PDB file of C-alpha atoms in Angstrom:
ATOM      1  CA  MET A  22       4.989 -18.343 -68.122  1.00 41.00           C
ATOM      2  CA  PRO A  23       6.634 -21.467 -69.454  1.00 44.00           C
ATOM      3  CA  HIS A  24       5.495 -22.456 -72.923  1.00 45.00           C
ATOM      4  CA  ASP A  25       3.975 -25.758 -71.781  1.00 65.00           C
ATOM      5  CA  TRP A  26       1.255 -24.153 -69.648  1.00 64.00           C
ATOM      6  CA  ASN A  27      -2.311 -24.412 -70.911  1.00 64.00           C
ATOM      7  CA  ASP A  28      -5.014 -21.769 -70.882  1.00 58.00           C
ATOM      8  CA  GLU A  29      -8.381 -22.278 -69.223  1.00 54.00           C
ATOM      9  CA  THR A  30     -10.463 -24.823 -71.138  1.00 54.00           C
ATOM     10  CA  PRO A  31     -13.872 -26.501 -70.814  1.00 43.00           C
ATOM     11  CA  ALA A  32     -12.078 -29.407 -69.102  1.00 50.00           C
ATOM     12  CA  SER A  33     -11.889 -27.185 -66.016  1.00 53.00           C
ATOM     13  CA  ARG A  34     -14.646 -29.240 -64.402  1.00 53.00           C
ATOM     14  CA  LEU A  35     -11.930 -31.877 -63.862  1.00 58.00           C
ATOM     15  CA  TRP A  36      -9.601 -29.466 -62.045  1.00 68.00           C
ATOM     16  CA  PRO A  37      -9.143 -29.863 -58.294  1.00 74.00           C
ATOM     17  CA  LEU A  38      -9.660 -26.107 -57.732  1.00 83.00           C
ATOM     18  CA  SER A  39     -11.903 -23.562 -59.407  1.00 84.00           C
ATOM     19  CA  MET A  40     -10.218 -20.595 -61.070  1.00 86.00           C
ATOM     20  CA  SER A  41     -11.831 -18.391 -58.421  1.00 88.00           C
ATOM     21  CA  GLU A  42     -10.129 -20.444 -55.680  1.00 89.00           C
ATOM     22  CA  VAL A  43      -6.780 -20.213 -57.493  1.00 90.00           C
ATOM     23  CA  ARG A  44      -7.135 -16.435 -57.760  1.00 93.00           C
ATOM     24  CA  THR A  45      -8.160 -16.133 -54.089  1.00 92.00           C
ATOM     25  CA  LEU A  46      -5.170 -18.171 -52.912  1.00 92.00           C
ATOM     26  CA  GLY A  47      -2.803 -16.337 -55.230  1.00 94.00           C
ATOM     27  CA  ALA A  48      -4.085 -12.895 -54.232  1.00 96.00           C
ATOM     28  CA  ARG A  49      -2.858 -13.505 -50.679  1.00 95.00           C
ATOM     29  CA  PHE A  50       0.677 -13.244 -52.090  1.00 95.00           C
ATOM     30  CA  ASP A  51       0.276 -11.002 -55.140  1.00 96.00           C
ATOM     31  CA  PRO A  52      -1.927  -7.900 -54.872  1.00 95.00           C
ATOM     32  CA  LYS A  53      -2.060  -7.611 -58.693  1.00 95.00           C
ATOM     33  CA  ILE A  54      -4.336 -10.671 -58.898  1.00 96.00           C
ATOM     34  CA  SER A  55      -7.979  -9.800 -59.461  1.00 94.00           C
ATOM     35  CA  THR A  56     -11.138 -11.681 -60.405  1.00 92.00           C
ATOM     36  CA  ASP A  57     -10.243 -11.521 -64.090  1.00 92.00           C
ATOM     37  CA  THR A  58      -6.524 -12.383 -63.883  1.00 94.00           C
ATOM     38  CA  ALA A  59      -5.687 -15.152 -66.346  1.00 92.00           C
ATOM     39  CA  VAL A  60      -4.981 -18.594 -64.890  1.00 91.00           C
ATOM     40  CA  ARG A  61      -2.891 -21.189 -66.673  1.00 90.00           C
ATOM     41  CA  PHE A  62      -2.362 -24.773 -65.657  1.00 88.00           C
ATOM     42  CA  ARG A  63      -0.398 -27.914 -66.222  1.00 87.00           C
ATOM     43  CA  ARG A  64      -0.439 -31.414 -64.816  1.00 85.00           C
ATOM     44  CA  THR A  65       2.834 -32.913 -63.630  1.00 84.00           C
ATOM     45  CA  PRO A  66       3.930 -36.526 -64.143  1.00 83.00           C
ATOM     46  CA  SER A  67       3.611 -37.049 -60.365  1.00 83.00           C
ATOM     47  CA  GLY A  68      -0.101 -36.224 -60.463  1.00 84.00           C
ATOM     48  CA  ALA A  69       0.140 -32.686 -59.087  1.00 88.00           C
ATOM     49  CA  TRP A  70      -1.618 -29.701 -60.650  1.00 89.00           C
ATOM     50  CA  LEU A  71       0.180 -26.383 -61.130  1.00 92.00           C
ATOM     51  CA  PHE A  72      -1.912 -23.244 -61.575  1.00 92.00           C
ATOM     52  CA  GLY A  73      -0.072 -20.090 -62.646  1.00 93.00           C
ATOM     53  CA  CYS A  74      -1.738 -16.788 -61.857  1.00 93.00           C
ATOM     54  CA  SER A  75       0.247 -13.567 -62.326  1.00 94.00           C
ATOM     55  CA  GLU A  76       3.537 -14.140 -60.445  1.00 95.00           C
ATOM     56  CA  VAL A  77       2.203 -16.979 -58.255  1.00 96.00           C
ATOM     57  CA  VAL A  78       1.991 -20.750 -58.723  1.00 96.00           C
ATOM     58  CA  VAL A  79      -0.612 -22.639 -56.714  1.00 94.00           C
ATOM     59  CA  LYS A  80       0.427 -26.291 -56.506  1.00 94.00           C
ATOM     60  CA  VAL A  81      -2.164 -28.925 -55.659  1.00 92.00           C
ATOM     61  CA  HIS A  82      -0.053 -31.908 -54.665  1.00 92.00           C
ATOM     62  CA  ASN A  83      -0.893 -35.527 -55.301  1.00 88.00           C
ATOM     63  CA  PRO A  84      -3.398 -36.607 -52.602  1.00 87.00           C
ATOM     64  CA  ARG A  85      -0.936 -39.307 -51.446  1.00 88.00           C
ATOM     65  CA  ILE A  86       1.509 -36.635 -50.230  1.00 88.00           C
ATOM     66  CA  ASP A  87       1.776 -36.471 -46.434  1.00 89.00           C
ATOM     67  CA  ALA A  88       0.812 -32.898 -45.459  1.00 89.00           C
ATOM     68  CA  ALA A  89       2.881 -32.886 -42.230  1.00 88.00           C
ATOM     69  CA  ARG A  90       6.013 -34.014 -44.032  1.00 89.00           C
ATOM     70  CA  LEU A  91       5.372 -31.493 -46.815  1.00 91.00           C
ATOM     71  CA  SER A  92       5.068 -28.769 -44.189  1.00 90.00           C
ATOM     72  CA  ASP A  93       8.517 -29.701 -42.824  1.00 88.00           C
ATOM     73  CA  GLN A  94       9.978 -29.706 -46.334  1.00 89.00           C
ATOM     74  CA  LEU A  95       8.480 -26.282 -47.105  1.00 91.00           C
ATOM     75  CA  ALA A  96       9.796 -24.862 -43.831  1.00 89.00           C
ATOM     76  CA  SER A  97      13.269 -26.161 -44.656  1.00 86.00           C
ATOM     77  CA  ALA A  98      13.162 -24.757 -48.195  1.00 87.00           C
ATOM     78  CA  LYS A  99      12.160 -21.341 -46.839  1.00 87.00           C
ATOM     79  CA  LEU A 100      15.178 -21.059 -44.504  1.00 84.00           C
ATOM     80  CA  PRO A 101      17.676 -18.352 -45.537  1.00 84.00           C
ATOM     81  CA  GLN A 102      20.605 -20.804 -45.544  1.00 80.00           C
ATOM     82  CA  MET A 103      18.824 -22.924 -48.168  1.00 79.00           C
ATOM     83  CA  ARG A 104      18.294 -20.059 -50.654  1.00 77.00           C
ATOM     84  CA  PRO A 105      21.459 -20.755 -52.662  1.00 73.00           C
ATOM     85  CA  TRP A 106      20.162 -24.251 -53.455  1.00 74.00           C
ATOM     86  CA  LEU A 107      16.369 -24.309 -53.262  1.00 83.00           C
ATOM     87  CA  LEU A 108      13.510 -22.184 -54.523  1.00 89.00           C
ATOM     88  CA  ALA A 109      11.701 -20.898 -51.449  1.00 91.00           C
ATOM     89  CA  PRO A 110       7.918 -21.247 -51.334  1.00 94.00           C
ATOM     90  CA  LEU A 111       5.952 -18.059 -50.701  1.00 96.00           C
ATOM     91  CA  THR A 112       4.733 -19.616 -47.469  1.00 93.00           C
ATOM     92  CA  ASP A 113       5.739 -22.694 -45.530  1.00 90.00           C
ATOM     93  CA  ARG A 114       2.113 -23.239 -44.547  1.00 91.00           C
ATOM     94  CA  VAL A 115       0.393 -26.183 -46.226  1.00 93.00           C
ATOM     95  CA  MET A 116      -3.101 -25.169 -47.253  1.00 89.00           C
ATOM     96  CA  LEU A 117      -6.209 -27.249 -47.727  1.00 82.00           C
ATOM     97  CA  SER A 118      -9.316 -26.421 -49.699  1.00 74.00           C
ATOM     98  CA  THR A 119     -12.771 -27.672 -48.781  1.00 70.00           C
ATOM     99  CA  GLY A 120     -13.185 -29.363 -52.144  1.00 74.00           C
ATOM    100  CA  VAL A 121      -9.694 -30.851 -52.415  1.00 76.00           C
ATOM    101  CA  ALA A 122      -8.353 -33.836 -50.510  1.00 82.00           C
ATOM    102  CA  ALA A 123      -4.771 -32.865 -51.299  1.00 87.00           C
ATOM    103  CA  PRO A 124      -2.263 -30.462 -49.772  1.00 93.00           C
ATOM    104  CA  ILE A 125      -1.704 -27.126 -51.506  1.00 94.00           C
ATOM    105  CA  SER A 126       1.493 -25.070 -51.536  1.00 95.00           C
ATOM    106  CA  ILE A 127       2.199 -21.610 -52.953  1.00 96.00           C
ATOM    107  CA  TRP A 128       5.302 -20.745 -54.987  1.00 95.00           C
ATOM    108  CA  PRO A 129       6.747 -17.842 -56.939  1.00 95.00           C
ATOM    109  CA  LEU A 130       6.519 -18.111 -60.707  1.00 93.00           C
ATOM    110  CA  VAL A 131      10.051 -18.640 -62.035  1.00 90.00           C
ATOM    111  CA  ASP A 132      11.645 -19.615 -65.307  1.00 81.00           C
ATOM    112  CA  VAL A 133      12.367 -23.311 -65.527  1.00 74.00           C
ATOM    113  CA  ILE A 134      15.023 -25.286 -67.361  1.00 67.00           C
ATOM    114  CA  ASP A 135      14.058 -26.102 -70.924  1.00 67.00           C
ATOM    115  CA  SER A 136      13.251 -29.814 -70.882  1.00 64.00           C
ATOM    116  CA  THR A 137      14.750 -30.164 -74.351  1.00 68.00           C
ATOM    117  CA  ALA A 138      18.109 -28.716 -73.294  1.00 67.00           C
ATOM    118  CA  ASP A 139      20.901 -31.179 -74.082  1.00 72.00           C
ATOM    119  CA  ALA A 140      23.328 -29.735 -71.544  1.00 70.00           C
ATOM    120  CA  ALA A 141      20.960 -29.771 -68.559  1.00 72.00           C
ATOM    121  CA  PRO A 142      22.252 -31.873 -65.622  1.00 75.00           C
ATOM    122  CA  TRP A 143      19.170 -34.102 -65.461  1.00 75.00           C
ATOM    123  CA  SER A 144      20.807 -37.064 -63.756  1.00 80.00           C
ATOM    124  CA  GLU A 145      22.354 -34.939 -61.018  1.00 78.00           C
ATOM    125  CA  ALA A 146      19.171 -32.917 -60.540  1.00 78.00           C
ATOM    126  CA  GLY A 147      17.075 -36.075 -60.327  1.00 80.00           C
ATOM    127  CA  SER A 148      19.375 -37.584 -57.719  1.00 80.00           C
ATOM    128  CA  LEU A 149      19.262 -34.385 -55.656  1.00 76.00           C
ATOM    129  CA  LEU A 150      15.487 -34.148 -55.866  1.00 77.00           C
ATOM    130  CA  ALA A 151      14.977 -37.801 -54.969  1.00 79.00           C
ATOM    131  CA  GLY A 152      17.265 -37.404 -51.987  1.00 75.00           C
ATOM    132  CA  LEU A 153      15.450 -34.277 -50.805  1.00 72.00           C
ATOM    133  CA  HIS A 154      12.084 -36.026 -50.969  1.00 72.00           C
ATOM    134  CA  LEU A 155      13.366 -39.031 -49.037  1.00 73.00           C
ATOM    135  CA  THR A 156      15.098 -37.052 -46.301  1.00 68.00           C
ATOM    136  CA  SER A 157      13.406 -35.568 -43.273  1.00 66.00           C
ATOM    137  CA  PRO A 158      14.722 -32.126 -42.427  1.00 64.00           C
ATOM    138  CA  PRO A 159      17.241 -32.113 -39.585  1.00 57.00           C
ATOM    139  CA  VAL A 160      15.954 -30.609 -36.355  1.00 51.00           C
ATOM    140  CA  SER A 161      18.783 -28.063 -36.478  1.00 51.00           C
ATOM    141  CA  LEU A 162      17.224 -26.451 -39.568  1.00 50.00           C
ATOM    142  CA  HIS A 163      14.194 -25.384 -37.541  1.00 45.00           C
ATOM    143  CA  GLU A 164      16.145 -23.607 -34.823  1.00 47.00           C
TER     144      GLU A 164
END
């Protein structure tokens, strides 16, 4: 897992999901996950929570995220023609938990760009990401 993930701590009472819920969600996509699989976490600048468990990342989005729009974005990212450019979620289904008023998505655990890398194309990547978040998927992508 990336070096900036944190291990479980007593602050877990502030987490939007229990570690048991993270493991249960993750186990739907990774049969290696059990009741004692380690869970790591990190908070993103946008207010989302990322929980890494084995080879799965459970993302609890910021509660302001529109679940219907997120569902469209996930479906678009999962299309085969998008694979050269986007990481595909493990499912395009937006999940909700009884204790969380925020949409949840499930992703594969992948290596990420080192945030200290001088040569990383941050400006270009930021522009692409901003554009993707502001654009509704074309109808033709769902056919």
